[in-house]
Tab-separated table of C-alpha atoms in Angstrom:
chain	number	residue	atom	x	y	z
T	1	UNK	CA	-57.431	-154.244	-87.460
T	2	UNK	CA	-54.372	-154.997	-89.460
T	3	UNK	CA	-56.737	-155.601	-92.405
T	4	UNK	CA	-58.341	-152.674	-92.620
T	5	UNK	CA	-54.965	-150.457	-92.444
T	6	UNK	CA	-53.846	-152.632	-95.440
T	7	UNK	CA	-57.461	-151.675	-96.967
T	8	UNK	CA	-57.634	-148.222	-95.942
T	9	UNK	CA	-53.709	-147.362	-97.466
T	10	UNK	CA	-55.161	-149.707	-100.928
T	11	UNK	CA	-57.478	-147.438	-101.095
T	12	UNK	CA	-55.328	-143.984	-100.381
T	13	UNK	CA	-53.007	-145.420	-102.943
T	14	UNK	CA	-55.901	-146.021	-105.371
T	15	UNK	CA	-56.843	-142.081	-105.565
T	16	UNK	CA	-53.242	-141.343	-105.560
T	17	UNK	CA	-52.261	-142.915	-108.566
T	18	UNK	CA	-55.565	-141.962	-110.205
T	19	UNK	CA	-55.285	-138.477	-109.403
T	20	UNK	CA	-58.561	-138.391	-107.778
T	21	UNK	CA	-58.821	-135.350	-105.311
T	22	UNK	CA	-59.602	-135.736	-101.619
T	23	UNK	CA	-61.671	-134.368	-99.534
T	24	UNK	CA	-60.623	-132.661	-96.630
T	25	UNK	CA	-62.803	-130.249	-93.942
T	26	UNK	CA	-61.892	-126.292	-94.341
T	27	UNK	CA	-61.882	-124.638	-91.394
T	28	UNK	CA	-60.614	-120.938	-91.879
T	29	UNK	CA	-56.938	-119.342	-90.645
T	30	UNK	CA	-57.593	-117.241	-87.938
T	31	UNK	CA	-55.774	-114.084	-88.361
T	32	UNK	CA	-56.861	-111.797	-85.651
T	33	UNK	CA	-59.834	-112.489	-82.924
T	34	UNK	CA	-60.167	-109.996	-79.997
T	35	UNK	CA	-62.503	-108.505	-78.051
T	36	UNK	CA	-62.918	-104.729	-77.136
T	37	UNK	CA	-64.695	-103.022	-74.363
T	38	UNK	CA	-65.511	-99.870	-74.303
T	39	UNK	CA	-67.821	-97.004	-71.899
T	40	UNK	CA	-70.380	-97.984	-74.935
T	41	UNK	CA	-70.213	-101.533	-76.062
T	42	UNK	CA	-68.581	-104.441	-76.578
T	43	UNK	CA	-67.200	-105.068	-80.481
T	44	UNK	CA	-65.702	-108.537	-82.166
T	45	UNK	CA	-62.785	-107.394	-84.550
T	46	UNK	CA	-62.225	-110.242	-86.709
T	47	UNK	CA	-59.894	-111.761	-89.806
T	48	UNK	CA	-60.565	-115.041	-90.960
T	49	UNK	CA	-58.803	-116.350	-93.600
T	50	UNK	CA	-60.778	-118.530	-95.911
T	51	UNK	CA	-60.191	-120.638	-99.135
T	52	UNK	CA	-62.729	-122.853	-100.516
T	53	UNK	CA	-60.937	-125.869	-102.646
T	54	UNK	CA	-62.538	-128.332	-104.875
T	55	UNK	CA	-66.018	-129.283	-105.220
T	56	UNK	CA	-66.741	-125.485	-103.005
T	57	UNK	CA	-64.889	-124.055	-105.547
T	58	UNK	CA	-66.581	-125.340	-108.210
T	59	UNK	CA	-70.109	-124.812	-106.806
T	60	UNK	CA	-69.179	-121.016	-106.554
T	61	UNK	CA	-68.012	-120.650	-110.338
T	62	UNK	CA	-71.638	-122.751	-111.828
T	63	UNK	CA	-72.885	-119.668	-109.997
T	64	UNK	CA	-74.365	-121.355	-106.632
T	65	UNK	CA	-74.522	-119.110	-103.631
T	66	UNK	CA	-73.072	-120.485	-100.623
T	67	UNK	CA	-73.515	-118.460	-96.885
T	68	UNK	CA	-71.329	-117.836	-94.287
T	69	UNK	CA	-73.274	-117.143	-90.870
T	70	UNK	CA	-71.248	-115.418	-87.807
T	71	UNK	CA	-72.504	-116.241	-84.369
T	72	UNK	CA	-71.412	-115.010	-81.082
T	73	UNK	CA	-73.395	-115.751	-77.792
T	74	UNK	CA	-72.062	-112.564	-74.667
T	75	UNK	CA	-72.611	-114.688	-71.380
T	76	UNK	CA	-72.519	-114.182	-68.147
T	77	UNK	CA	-70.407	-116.802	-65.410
T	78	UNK	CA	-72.854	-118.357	-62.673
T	79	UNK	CA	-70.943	-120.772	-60.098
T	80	UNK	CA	-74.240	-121.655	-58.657
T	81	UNK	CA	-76.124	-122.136	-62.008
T	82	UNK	CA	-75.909	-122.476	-65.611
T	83	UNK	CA	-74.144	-119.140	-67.399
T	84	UNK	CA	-76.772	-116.665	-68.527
T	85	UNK	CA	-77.619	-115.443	-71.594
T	86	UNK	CA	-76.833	-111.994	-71.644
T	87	UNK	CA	-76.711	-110.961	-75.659
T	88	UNK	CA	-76.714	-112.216	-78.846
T	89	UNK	CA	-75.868	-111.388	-82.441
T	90	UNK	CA	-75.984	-113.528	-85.557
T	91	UNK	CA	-75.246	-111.705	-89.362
T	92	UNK	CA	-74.995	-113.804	-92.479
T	93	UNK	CA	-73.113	-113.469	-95.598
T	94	UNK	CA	-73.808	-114.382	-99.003
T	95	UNK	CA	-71.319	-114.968	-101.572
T	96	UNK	CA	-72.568	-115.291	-105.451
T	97	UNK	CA	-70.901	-115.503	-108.811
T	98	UNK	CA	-72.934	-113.132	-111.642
T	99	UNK	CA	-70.954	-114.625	-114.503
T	100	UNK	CA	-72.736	-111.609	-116.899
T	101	UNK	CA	-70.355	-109.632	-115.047
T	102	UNK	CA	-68.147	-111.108	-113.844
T	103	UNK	CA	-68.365	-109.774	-110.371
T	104	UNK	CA	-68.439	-111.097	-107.023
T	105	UNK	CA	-71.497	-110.507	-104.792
T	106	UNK	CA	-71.145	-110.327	-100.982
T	107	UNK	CA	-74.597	-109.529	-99.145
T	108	UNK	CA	-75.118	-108.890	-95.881
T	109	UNK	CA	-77.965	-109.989	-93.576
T	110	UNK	CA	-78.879	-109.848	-89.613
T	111	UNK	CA	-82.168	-111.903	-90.117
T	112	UNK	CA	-82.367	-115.260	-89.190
T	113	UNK	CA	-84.445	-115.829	-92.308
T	114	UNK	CA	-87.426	-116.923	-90.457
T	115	UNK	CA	-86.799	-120.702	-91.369
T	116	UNK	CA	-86.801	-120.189	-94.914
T	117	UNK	CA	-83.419	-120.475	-95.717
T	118	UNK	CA	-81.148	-118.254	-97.736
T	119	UNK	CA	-83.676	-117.044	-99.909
T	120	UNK	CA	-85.956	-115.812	-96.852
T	121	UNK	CA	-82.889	-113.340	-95.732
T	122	UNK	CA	-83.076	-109.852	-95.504
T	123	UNK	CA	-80.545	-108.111	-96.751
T	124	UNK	CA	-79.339	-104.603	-95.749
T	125	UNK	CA	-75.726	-104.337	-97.805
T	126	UNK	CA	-74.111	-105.719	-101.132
T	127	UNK	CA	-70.497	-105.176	-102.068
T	128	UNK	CA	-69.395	-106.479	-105.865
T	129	UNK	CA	-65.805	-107.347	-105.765
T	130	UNK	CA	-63.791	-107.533	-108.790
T	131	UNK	CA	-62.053	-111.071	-107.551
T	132	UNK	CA	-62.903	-114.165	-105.346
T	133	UNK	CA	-59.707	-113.793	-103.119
T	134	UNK	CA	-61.515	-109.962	-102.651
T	135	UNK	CA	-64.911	-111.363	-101.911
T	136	UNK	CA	-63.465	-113.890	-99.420
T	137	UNK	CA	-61.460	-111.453	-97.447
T	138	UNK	CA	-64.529	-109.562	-96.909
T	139	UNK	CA	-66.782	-112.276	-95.459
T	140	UNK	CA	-64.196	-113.027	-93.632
T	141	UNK	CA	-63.206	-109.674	-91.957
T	142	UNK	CA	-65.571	-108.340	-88.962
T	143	UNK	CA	-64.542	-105.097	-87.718
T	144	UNK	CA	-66.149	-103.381	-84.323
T	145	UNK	CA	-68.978	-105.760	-84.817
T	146	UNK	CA	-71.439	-104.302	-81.832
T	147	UNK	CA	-72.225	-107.554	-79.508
T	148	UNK	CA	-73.471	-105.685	-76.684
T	149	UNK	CA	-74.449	-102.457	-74.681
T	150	UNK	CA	-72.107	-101.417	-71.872
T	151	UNK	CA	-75.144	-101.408	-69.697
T	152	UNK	CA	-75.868	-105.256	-70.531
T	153	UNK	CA	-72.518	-106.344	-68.963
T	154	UNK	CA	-72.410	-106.265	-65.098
T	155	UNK	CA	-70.042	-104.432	-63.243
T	156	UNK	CA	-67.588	-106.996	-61.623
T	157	UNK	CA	-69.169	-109.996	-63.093
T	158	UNK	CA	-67.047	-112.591	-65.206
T	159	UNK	CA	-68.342	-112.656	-69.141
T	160	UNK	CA	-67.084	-114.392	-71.881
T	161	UNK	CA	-67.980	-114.965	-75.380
T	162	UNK	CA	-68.880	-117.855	-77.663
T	163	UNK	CA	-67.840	-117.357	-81.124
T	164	UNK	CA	-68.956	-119.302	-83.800
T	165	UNK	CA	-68.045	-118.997	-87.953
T	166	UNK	CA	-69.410	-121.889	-90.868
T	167	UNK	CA	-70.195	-122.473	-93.747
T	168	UNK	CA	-73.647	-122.961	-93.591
T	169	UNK	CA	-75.361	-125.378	-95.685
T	170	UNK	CA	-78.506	-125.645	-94.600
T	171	UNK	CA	-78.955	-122.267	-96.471
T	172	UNK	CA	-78.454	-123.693	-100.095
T	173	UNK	CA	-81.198	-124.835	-102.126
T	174	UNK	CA	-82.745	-127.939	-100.851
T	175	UNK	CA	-81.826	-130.371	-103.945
T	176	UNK	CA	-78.345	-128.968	-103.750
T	177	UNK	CA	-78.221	-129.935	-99.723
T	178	UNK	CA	-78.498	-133.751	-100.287
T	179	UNK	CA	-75.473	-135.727	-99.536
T	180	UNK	CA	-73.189	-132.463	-98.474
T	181	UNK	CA	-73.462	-133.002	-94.936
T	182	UNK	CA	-71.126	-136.347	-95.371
T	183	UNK	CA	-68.412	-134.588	-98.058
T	184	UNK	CA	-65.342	-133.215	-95.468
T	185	UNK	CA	-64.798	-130.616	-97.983
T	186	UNK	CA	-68.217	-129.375	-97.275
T	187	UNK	CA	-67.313	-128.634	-93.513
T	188	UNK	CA	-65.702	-125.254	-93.060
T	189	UNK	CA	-66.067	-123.489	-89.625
T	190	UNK	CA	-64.591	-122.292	-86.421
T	191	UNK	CA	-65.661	-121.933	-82.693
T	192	UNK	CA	-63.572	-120.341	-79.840
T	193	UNK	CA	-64.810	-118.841	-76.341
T	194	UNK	CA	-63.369	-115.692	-75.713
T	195	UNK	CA	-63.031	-113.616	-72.264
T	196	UNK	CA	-64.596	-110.488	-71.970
T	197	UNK	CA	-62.120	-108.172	-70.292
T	198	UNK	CA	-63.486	-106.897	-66.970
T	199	UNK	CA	-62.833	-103.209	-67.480
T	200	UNK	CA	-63.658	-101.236	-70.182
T	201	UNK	CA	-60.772	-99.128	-71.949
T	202	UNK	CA	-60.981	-95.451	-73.179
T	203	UNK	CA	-61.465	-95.430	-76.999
T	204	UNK	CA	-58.360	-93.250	-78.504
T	205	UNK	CA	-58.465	-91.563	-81.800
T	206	UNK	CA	-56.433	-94.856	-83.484
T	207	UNK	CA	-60.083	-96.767	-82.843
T	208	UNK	CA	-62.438	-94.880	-84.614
């Protein structure tokens, strides 16, 4: 055991005094998460703070696109049996370089792409952002994101609310997917459950 400390601080030293960078996972600075029910719905508002570093980085500026998929799973408590399902929603992001203009490209999808990966997506919305820092804060940023109907949400039952955010890279091109999945630098994401509140709230004039 004592060995392979004395190995494992060799090598730490090593990259040190090389000035080799290290790898570390991600995940992004959560800013603001909350739910909010209304007579209508239920909405995610969402910041996520998120900053790519080394080889990520570097993958954006060659001009790879990289996705960002947002998940959230509305449930429904059961003491007697497993929690049901009661919604779903799933929109991904895709962030590109176009180096002939040196704009940022954020698209949005809601298509699960069918199995195809990224290139299979649907798209419905692009944004060009003059900056990356601008491009980031908008994949990152979810406001009144619609989970579910009012009328999918029982009266007087407990909900709650699986959130997932990543990095997906099961999306990039195949050859560019070999060997990722064991880089820490690779792994960016974020999962919290979140309680539905059990009464909606009257919308004011502030929330539209």
């Amino acid at each position: 055991m004592v060995r392979t400390l004395h190995a494992a601080w060799r090598a730490l030293a090593l990259v040190l005094l090389l000035g080799l960078p290290l790898a570390w996972s991600q995940p992004p600075e959560v800013r603001q998460l909350s739910l909010q029910r209304t007579p209508e719905a239920l909405y995610l508002n969402a910041r996520l703070g998120i900053t790519p570093h080394g080889a990520v980085q570097d993958a954006l500026l060659k001009g790879v696109p990289l996705y960002f998929v947002w998940e959230a799973t509305v449930l429904r408590e059961r003491w007697y049996w497993t929690d049901r399902r009661v919604a779903a929603q799933r929109r991904v992001l895709r962030l590109a370089y176009q180096p002939l203009t040196r704009l940022w490209r954020v698209s949005l999808s809601t298509d699960n792409g069918g199995g195809t990966g990224g290139a299979g997506l649907q798209y419905a919305l692009h944004q060009n952002h003059d900056t990356l820092e601008e491009a980031l804060a908008a994949i990152g940023r979810a406001s009144r994101w619609r989970l579910a109907d009012a009328g999918q949400l029982e009266p007087g039952a407990e909900h709650r609310v699986q959130f997932d955010f990543r990095l997906d890279l099961t999306l990039l091109p195949r050859p560019f997917q070999i060997g990722l999945g064991s880089q820490a630098e690779w792994s960016m994401q974020f999962s919290q459950e979140l309680q539905v509140p059990n009464a909606p709230t009257a919308e004011t004039a502030s929330d539209s």
